Amino acid sequence: MIAMENRQTPVLYIVIPCYNEQEVLPLTAPQFLKKITDLAAAGKISSDSRVLFVNDGSKDRTWAIIHELAASDPHYVGICQSRNRGHQNAVLAGLMEAKDRCDITISIDCDGQDDINAMDGMVDAYRDGCDVVYGVRSKRDTDTFFKRFTAESFYKLLNAMGAEVVFNHADYRLMSARVLQEFARFKEVNLFLRGMVPLVGFKSTCVTYERHERLAGESHYPLSKMLSLAFDGITSLSIKPIRFITGFGVLVALISFIGVLWAVVEAALGMTVSGWASMTSIICFVSGVQLICLGVIGEYIGKIYMETKRRPRYIISETTPNFTRSKEEDA
């Protein structure tokens, strides 16, 4: 049954993707539970709200810990993916499994870096009429120069390439039930949630917060994954790279045509001189451009190939006993 939105005391599901988080989960889980309890005590959310953990095929004791948490308090629930599918698919799985049970969801990582107290402002914004509330970092003083530079360049590049994203926003956000219902109609296999959510529309706002250090364990998003995520976001949401290649190809063709005219004139005047170095440089330059262009085009073709297969974006293999799935089929 689709949840009917209640603006005053909504049912909240906090969706938390987990991958090999056995070290940090026992530390952050009580914080999430306390936040739900405090919000319910203040009359801002319903006491039927839950903390939904999504185990993304962890290889450690993460799923066992989620089971233990669910047995200790009914506010903890969990689902387990059949294999590791990645952070974006894990978040999607939690959102889709929660959308028919609640009025709002808040997705957040379980490492304790995102300030959970920002949830108060998110819920307040929802009660004031917003359907999407983005958690945005207010500053990056704790980051190294390299981390700050690459992260900010990441958002600027995405926007420049046509992927509409909120600056300094990752996947910490509130979404209402009706937004989730519309978002469920987006059937892409190649997921980039921070670029897809703005496409749904509805009234939105931002809540700023300061990001903390990870409480325990190691980050699962090194630079290589961030670069891969950026490239996926650009190619999934924009065709500007293809247009850039077209424009660049026209420019190279124009320069080449001018070069041909120059060579013909030089030959007609008998002023030609054999030049191995210049010829090799031209061949290498053009070959390099061609390979880069083919690589970008190939990336788009690969995404088309994956989309046509229509494979499920997540498969749930198990749930905690206190969480009965509301859908028979996986997304």
GROMACS .gro file of C-alpha atoms in nm:
model
  331
    1MET     CA    1   0.000   0.000   0.000
    2ILE     CA    2   0.132   0.342  -0.095
    3ALA     CA    3   0.201   0.559   0.204
    4MET     CA    4  -0.020   0.865   0.244
    5GLU     CA    5   0.201   1.161   0.322
    6ASN     CA    6   0.156   1.315   0.664
    7ARG     CA    7   0.330   1.651   0.688
    8GLN     CA    8   0.306   1.689   1.064
    9THR     CA    9   0.408   1.348   1.204
   10PRO     CA   10   0.546   1.156   0.904
   11VAL     CA   11   0.675   0.801   0.919
   12LEU     CA   12   1.049   0.827   0.853
   13TYR     CA   13   1.276   0.553   0.722
   14ILE     CA   14   1.649   0.625   0.748
   15VAL     CA   15   1.808   0.432   0.461
   16ILE     CA   16   2.170   0.331   0.530
   17PRO     CA   17   2.380   0.138   0.275
   18CYS     CA   18   2.642  -0.085   0.436
   19TYR     CA   19   2.943  -0.258   0.284
   20ASN     CA   20   3.199  -0.417   0.517
   21GLU     CA   21   3.106  -0.185   0.804
   22GLN     CA   22   3.151  -0.419   1.100
   23GLU     CA   23   3.384  -0.173   1.273
   24VAL     CA   24   3.172   0.140   1.249
   25LEU     CA   25   2.817   0.000   1.254
   26PRO     CA   26   2.806  -0.073   1.631
   27LEU     CA   27   2.910   0.290   1.689
   28THR     CA   28   2.669   0.467   1.456
   29ALA     CA   29   2.359   0.245   1.484
   30PRO     CA   30   2.273   0.373   1.837
   31GLN     CA   31   2.310   0.730   1.708
   32PHE     CA   32   2.054   0.669   1.433
   33LEU     CA   33   1.816   0.507   1.680
   34LYS     CA   34   1.853   0.797   1.923
   35LYS     CA   35   1.782   1.045   1.645
   36ILE     CA   36   1.457   0.868   1.556
   37THR     CA   37   1.361   0.849   1.924
   38ASP     CA   38   1.435   1.218   1.979
   39LEU     CA   39   1.244   1.329   1.670
   40ALA     CA   40   0.946   1.114   1.771
   41ALA     CA   41   0.956   1.251   2.126
   42ALA     CA   42   0.952   1.605   1.985
   43GLY     CA   43   0.644   1.518   1.780
   44LYS     CA   44   0.819   1.573   1.448
   45ILE     CA   45   0.791   1.213   1.322
   46SER     CA   46   0.587   0.904   1.399
   47SER     CA   47   0.702   0.644   1.648
   48ASP     CA   48   0.658   0.390   1.366
   49SER     CA   49   0.970   0.526   1.199
   50ARG     CA   50   1.256   0.286   1.129
   51VAL     CA   51   1.629   0.260   1.063
   52LEU     CA   52   1.668   0.053   0.746
   53PHE     CA   53   2.011  -0.100   0.685
   54VAL     CA   54   2.094  -0.226   0.335
   55ASN     CA   55   2.370  -0.483   0.335
   56ASP     CA   56   2.549  -0.455   0.001
   57GLY     CA   57   2.699  -0.804  -0.012
   58SER     CA   58   2.944  -0.747   0.273
   59LYS     CA   59   3.217  -1.005   0.332
   60ASP     CA   60   3.253  -0.938   0.704
   61ARG     CA   61   3.005  -0.954   0.995
   62THR     CA   62   2.797  -0.656   0.879
   63TRP     CA   63   2.484  -0.862   0.807
   64ALA     CA   64   2.518  -1.054   1.134
   65ILE     CA   65   2.540  -0.725   1.323
   66ILE     CA   66   2.228  -0.596   1.144
   67HIS     CA   67   2.046  -0.913   1.252
   68GLU     CA   68   2.155  -0.856   1.611
   69LEU     CA   69   2.040  -0.496   1.601
   70ALA     CA   70   1.699  -0.595   1.462
   71ALA     CA   71   1.659  -0.851   1.740
   72SER     CA   72   1.747  -0.592   2.005
   73ASP     CA   73   1.505  -0.318   1.893
   74PRO     CA   74   1.210  -0.324   1.648
   75HIS     CA   75   1.311   0.016   1.511
   76TYR     CA   76   1.607  -0.154   1.339
   77VAL     CA   77   1.525  -0.339   1.016
   78GLY     CA   78   1.747  -0.469   0.741
   79ILE     CA   79   1.761  -0.611   0.391
   80CYS     CA   80   2.048  -0.796   0.226
   81GLN     CA   81   2.140  -0.783  -0.141
   82SER     CA   82   2.227  -1.111  -0.311
   83ARG     CA   83   2.571  -0.974  -0.401
   84ASN     CA   84   2.768  -0.654  -0.395
   85ARG     CA   85   2.613  -0.411  -0.644
   86GLY     CA   86   2.774  -0.085  -0.538
   87HIS     CA   87   2.674   0.211  -0.324
   88GLN     CA   88   2.424   0.365  -0.566
   89ASN     CA   89   2.233   0.040  -0.615
   90ALA     CA   90   2.229  -0.020  -0.239
   91VAL     CA   91   2.078   0.324  -0.176
   92LEU     CA   92   1.821   0.263  -0.449
   93ALA     CA   93   1.728  -0.074  -0.299
   94GLY     CA   94   1.661   0.084   0.038
   95LEU     CA   95   1.457   0.369  -0.109
   96MET     CA   96   1.244   0.140  -0.324
   97GLU     CA   97   1.181  -0.105  -0.041
   98ALA     CA   98   1.087   0.179   0.195
   99LYS     CA   99   0.872   0.393  -0.035
  100ASP     CA  100   0.546   0.203   0.027
  101ARG     CA  101   0.593   0.199   0.404
  102CYS     CA  102   0.671   0.558   0.494
  103ASP     CA  103   0.604   0.925   0.427
  104ILE     CA  104   0.970   1.028   0.398
  105THR     CA  105   1.312   0.869   0.368
  106ILE     CA  106   1.652   1.008   0.455
  107SER     CA  107   1.948   0.834   0.293
  108ILE     CA  108   2.281   0.859   0.473
  109ASP     CA  109   2.607   0.664   0.494
  110CYS     CA  110   2.675   0.465   0.809
  111ASP     CA  111   3.030   0.592   0.869
  112GLY     CA  112   2.926   0.881   1.092
  113GLN     CA  113   3.076   1.152   0.869
  114ASP     CA  114   2.743   1.314   0.780
  115ASP     CA  115   2.598   1.509   1.073
  116ILE     CA  116   2.280   1.328   1.176
  117ASN     CA  117   2.158   1.642   1.354
  118ALA     CA  118   2.094   1.791   1.010
  119MET     CA  119   1.797   1.554   0.996
  120ASP     CA  120   1.607   1.791   1.225
  121GLY     CA  121   1.632   2.066   0.966
  122MET     CA  122   1.540   1.825   0.688
  123VAL     CA  123   1.224   1.711   0.865
  124ASP     CA  124   1.134   2.073   0.945
  125ALA     CA  125   1.174   2.166   0.577
  126TYR     CA  126   0.948   1.876   0.480
  127ARG     CA  127   0.686   1.984   0.732
  128ASP     CA  128   0.705   2.330   0.573
  129GLY     CA  129   0.621   2.187   0.230
  130CYS     CA  130   0.946   2.069   0.068
  131ASP     CA  131   0.950   1.724  -0.092
  132VAL     CA  132   1.326   1.699  -0.143
  133VAL     CA  133   1.584   1.830   0.103
  134TYR     CA  134   1.952   1.808   0.012
  135GLY     CA  135   2.220   1.780   0.276
  136VAL     CA  136   2.501   2.011   0.165
  137ARG     CA  137   2.845   2.046   0.319
  138SER     CA  138   2.898   2.399   0.450
  139LYS     CA  139   3.277   2.383   0.424
  140ARG     CA  140   3.570   2.151   0.358
  141ASP     CA  141   3.823   2.276   0.613
  142THR     CA  142   3.904   1.925   0.733
  143ASP     CA  143   3.991   1.804   0.381
  144THR     CA  144   4.340   1.813   0.237
  145PHE     CA  145   4.401   2.058  -0.046
  146PHE     CA  146   4.404   1.772  -0.296
  147LYS     CA  147   4.079   1.626  -0.164
  148ARG     CA  148   3.908   1.965  -0.158
  149PHE     CA  149   4.031   2.057  -0.507
  150THR     CA  150   3.930   1.727  -0.667
  151ALA     CA  151   3.590   1.718  -0.492
  152GLU     CA  152   3.495   2.072  -0.592
  153SER     CA  153   3.626   2.015  -0.944
  154PHE     CA  154   3.409   1.703  -0.953
  155TYR     CA  155   3.088   1.904  -0.903
  156LYS     CA  156   3.195   2.185  -1.137
  157LEU     CA  157   3.282   1.936  -1.410
  158LEU     CA  158   2.949   1.755  -1.375
  159ASN     CA  159   2.754   2.079  -1.407
  160ALA     CA  160   2.969   2.196  -1.699
  161MET     CA  161   2.900   1.868  -1.879
  162GLY     CA  162   2.524   1.900  -1.834
  163ALA     CA  163   2.466   1.678  -1.529
  164GLU     CA  164   2.247   1.882  -1.294
  165VAL     CA  165   2.384   1.829  -0.943
  166VAL     CA  166   2.371   2.025  -0.617
  167PHE     CA  167   2.717   2.158  -0.529
  168ASN     CA  168   2.881   1.975  -0.237
  169HIS     CA  169   2.589   1.735  -0.204
  170ALA     CA  170   2.645   1.358  -0.208
  171ASP     CA  171   2.367   1.115  -0.113
  172TYR     CA  172   2.252   1.262   0.218
  173ARG     CA  173   1.898   1.375   0.137
  174LEU     CA  174   1.533   1.360   0.236
  175MET     CA  175   1.276   1.247  -0.021
  176SER     CA  176   0.900   1.236   0.029
  177ALA     CA  177   0.684   0.936  -0.062
  178ARG     CA  178   0.540   1.101  -0.369
  179VAL     CA  179   0.886   1.187  -0.498
  180LEU     CA  180   0.988   0.825  -0.445
  181GLN     CA  181   0.682   0.705  -0.635
  182GLU     CA  182   0.778   0.921  -0.933
  183PHE     CA  183   1.145   0.832  -0.898
  184ALA     CA  184   1.052   0.463  -0.923
  185ARG     CA  185   0.951   0.532  -1.284
  186PHE     CA  186   1.314   0.608  -1.370
  187LYS     CA  187   1.433   0.272  -1.498
  188GLU     CA  188   1.801   0.341  -1.569
  189VAL     CA  189   2.044   0.061  -1.493
  190ASN     CA  190   2.339   0.303  -1.486
  191LEU     CA  191   2.268   0.492  -1.164
  192PHE     CA  192   2.389   0.834  -1.055
  193LEU     CA  193   2.138   0.930  -0.789
  194ARG     CA  194   2.266   1.277  -0.709
  195GLY     CA  195   2.208   1.370  -1.072
  196MET     CA  196   1.880   1.180  -1.115
  197VAL     CA  197   1.692   1.312  -0.812
  198PRO     CA  198   1.689   1.677  -0.934
  199LEU     CA  199   1.529   1.555  -1.257
  200VAL     CA  200   1.218   1.445  -1.065
  201GLY     CA  201   1.141   1.802  -0.967
  202PHE     CA  202   0.905   1.906  -0.684
  203LYS     CA  203   0.979   2.172  -0.425
  204SER     CA  204   1.327   2.138  -0.278
  205THR     CA  205   1.571   2.312  -0.049
  206CYS     CA  206   1.911   2.258   0.112
  207VAL     CA  207   2.025   2.207   0.469
  208THR     CA  208   2.393   2.272   0.539
  209TYR     CA  209   2.607   2.077   0.783
  210GLU     CA  210   2.969   2.014   0.872
  211ARG     CA  211   3.114   1.679   0.776
  212HIS     CA  212   3.312   1.489   1.040
  213GLU     CA  213   3.592   1.238   1.025
  214ARG     CA  214   3.499   0.874   0.975
  215LEU     CA  215   3.440   0.712   1.316
  216ALA     CA  216   3.604   0.379   1.229
  217GLY     CA  217   3.708   0.161   0.940
  218GLU     CA  218   3.828   0.273   0.599
  219SER     CA  219   3.660   0.471   0.324
  220HIS     CA  220   3.516   0.267   0.038
  221TYR     CA  221   3.532   0.562  -0.201
  222PRO     CA  222   3.897   0.627  -0.300
  223LEU     CA  223   3.993   0.866  -0.580
  224SER     CA  224   3.961   0.597  -0.846
  225LYS     CA  225   3.596   0.531  -0.753
  226MET     CA  226   3.522   0.903  -0.740
  227LEU     CA  227   3.660   0.945  -1.092
  228SER     CA  228   3.457   0.647  -1.210
  229LEU     CA  229   3.145   0.792  -1.046
  230ALA     CA  230   3.205   1.128  -1.214
  231PHE     CA  231   3.243   0.966  -1.555
  232ASP     CA  232   2.931   0.757  -1.499
  233GLY     CA  233   2.739   1.067  -1.398
  234ILE     CA  234   2.844   1.260  -1.707
  235THR     CA  235   2.778   0.982  -1.956
  236SER     CA  236   2.452   0.876  -1.789
  237LEU     CA  237   2.297   1.222  -1.778
  238SER     CA  238   2.451   1.422  -2.061
  239ILE     CA  239   2.545   1.397  -2.430
  240LYS     CA  240   2.774   1.700  -2.416
  241PRO     CA  241   3.089   1.488  -2.451
  242ILE     CA  242   2.954   1.354  -2.782
  243ARG     CA  243   2.882   1.707  -2.898
  244PHE     CA  244   3.227   1.815  -2.785
  245ILE     CA  245   3.378   1.537  -2.994
  246THR     CA  246   3.173   1.650  -3.294
  247GLY     CA  247   3.288   2.009  -3.255
  248PHE     CA  248   3.647   1.907  -3.199
  249GLY     CA  249   3.632   1.680  -3.503
  250VAL     CA  250   3.509   1.968  -3.718
  251LEU     CA  251   3.793   2.186  -3.586
  252VAL     CA  252   4.057   1.920  -3.660
  253ALA     CA  253   3.907   1.863  -4.005
  254LEU     CA  254   3.922   2.238  -4.075
  255ILE     CA  255   4.284   2.259  -3.963
  256SER     CA  256   4.367   1.951  -4.169
  257PHE     CA  257   4.201   2.103  -4.478
  258ILE     CA  258   4.405   2.419  -4.436
  259GLY     CA  259   4.715   2.202  -4.398
  260VAL     CA  260   4.635   2.018  -4.720
  261LEU     CA  261   4.597   2.347  -4.909
  262TRP     CA  262   4.927   2.466  -4.765
  263ALA     CA  263   5.100   2.142  -4.868
  264VAL     CA  264   4.960   2.167  -5.224
  265VAL     CA  265   5.080   2.526  -5.255
  266GLU     CA  266   5.421   2.438  -5.119
  267ALA     CA  267   5.449   2.144  -5.361
  268ALA     CA  268   5.343   2.360  -5.657
  269LEU     CA  269   5.612   2.613  -5.573
  270GLY     CA  270   5.873   2.340  -5.538
  271MET     CA  271   5.946   2.425  -5.177
  272THR     CA  272   5.870   2.089  -5.016
  273VAL     CA  273   6.122   1.927  -4.784
  274SER     CA  274   6.088   1.579  -4.641
  275GLY     CA  275   6.014   1.594  -4.268
  276TRP     CA  276   5.987   1.273  -4.073
  277ALA     CA  277   5.941   1.440  -3.733
  278SER     CA  278   5.651   1.663  -3.841
  279MET     CA  279   5.474   1.378  -4.018
  280THR     CA  280   5.513   1.148  -3.717
  281SER     CA  281   5.381   1.418  -3.481
  282ILE     CA  282   5.074   1.474  -3.697
  283ILE     CA  283   5.001   1.101  -3.722
  284CYS     CA  284   5.041   1.052  -3.346
  285PHE     CA  285   4.820   1.352  -3.268
  286VAL     CA  286   4.539   1.248  -3.500
  287SER     CA  287   4.562   0.884  -3.385
  288GLY     CA  288   4.542   0.989  -3.022
  289VAL     CA  289   4.237   1.208  -3.088
  290GLN     CA  290   4.068   0.922  -3.271
  291LEU     CA  291   4.128   0.676  -2.988
  292ILE     CA  292   3.996   0.919  -2.726
  293CYS     CA  293   3.686   0.986  -2.935
  294LEU     CA  294   3.628   0.616  -2.990
  295GLY     CA  295   3.666   0.557  -2.616
  296VAL     CA  296   3.401   0.816  -2.525
  297ILE     CA  297   3.164   0.690  -2.793
  298GLY     CA  298   3.229   0.335  -2.677
  299GLU     CA  299   3.133   0.433  -2.322
  300TYR     CA  300   2.796   0.554  -2.445
  301ILE     CA  301   2.746   0.242  -2.656
  302GLY     CA  302   2.832   0.028  -2.354
  303LYS     CA  303   2.570   0.206  -2.146
  304ILE     CA  304   2.313   0.160  -2.421
  305TYR     CA  305   2.403  -0.209  -2.425
  306MET     CA  306   2.352  -0.243  -2.050
  307GLU     CA  307   2.025  -0.049  -2.057
  308THR     CA  308   1.877  -0.270  -2.330
  309LYS     CA  309   1.934  -0.581  -2.119
  310ARG     CA  310   1.693  -0.448  -1.854
  311ARG     CA  311   1.864  -0.643  -1.579
  312PRO     CA  312   1.734  -0.590  -1.223
  313ARG     CA  313   1.909  -0.308  -1.044
  314TYR     CA  314   1.905  -0.495  -0.715
  315ILE     CA  315   1.805  -0.836  -0.584
  316ILE     CA  316   1.716  -0.890  -0.220
  317SER     CA  317   1.818  -1.231  -0.091
  318GLU     CA  318   1.724  -1.197   0.275
  319THR     CA  319   1.562  -0.963   0.526
  320THR     CA  320   1.559  -0.937   0.901
  321PRO     CA  321   1.260  -1.121   1.055
  322ASN     CA  322   1.085  -0.794   1.145
  323PHE     CA  323   1.089  -0.665   0.786
  324THR     CA  324   0.842  -0.826   0.544
  325ARG     CA  325   0.893  -0.714   0.190
  326SER     CA  326   0.606  -0.524   0.033
  327LYS     CA  327   0.694  -0.623  -0.324
  328GLU     CA  328   0.716  -0.962  -0.487
  329GLU     CA  329   0.959  -0.862  -0.762
  330ASP     CA  330   1.296  -0.696  -0.748
  331ALA     CA  331   1.353  -0.366  -0.922
   0.00000   0.00000   0.00000
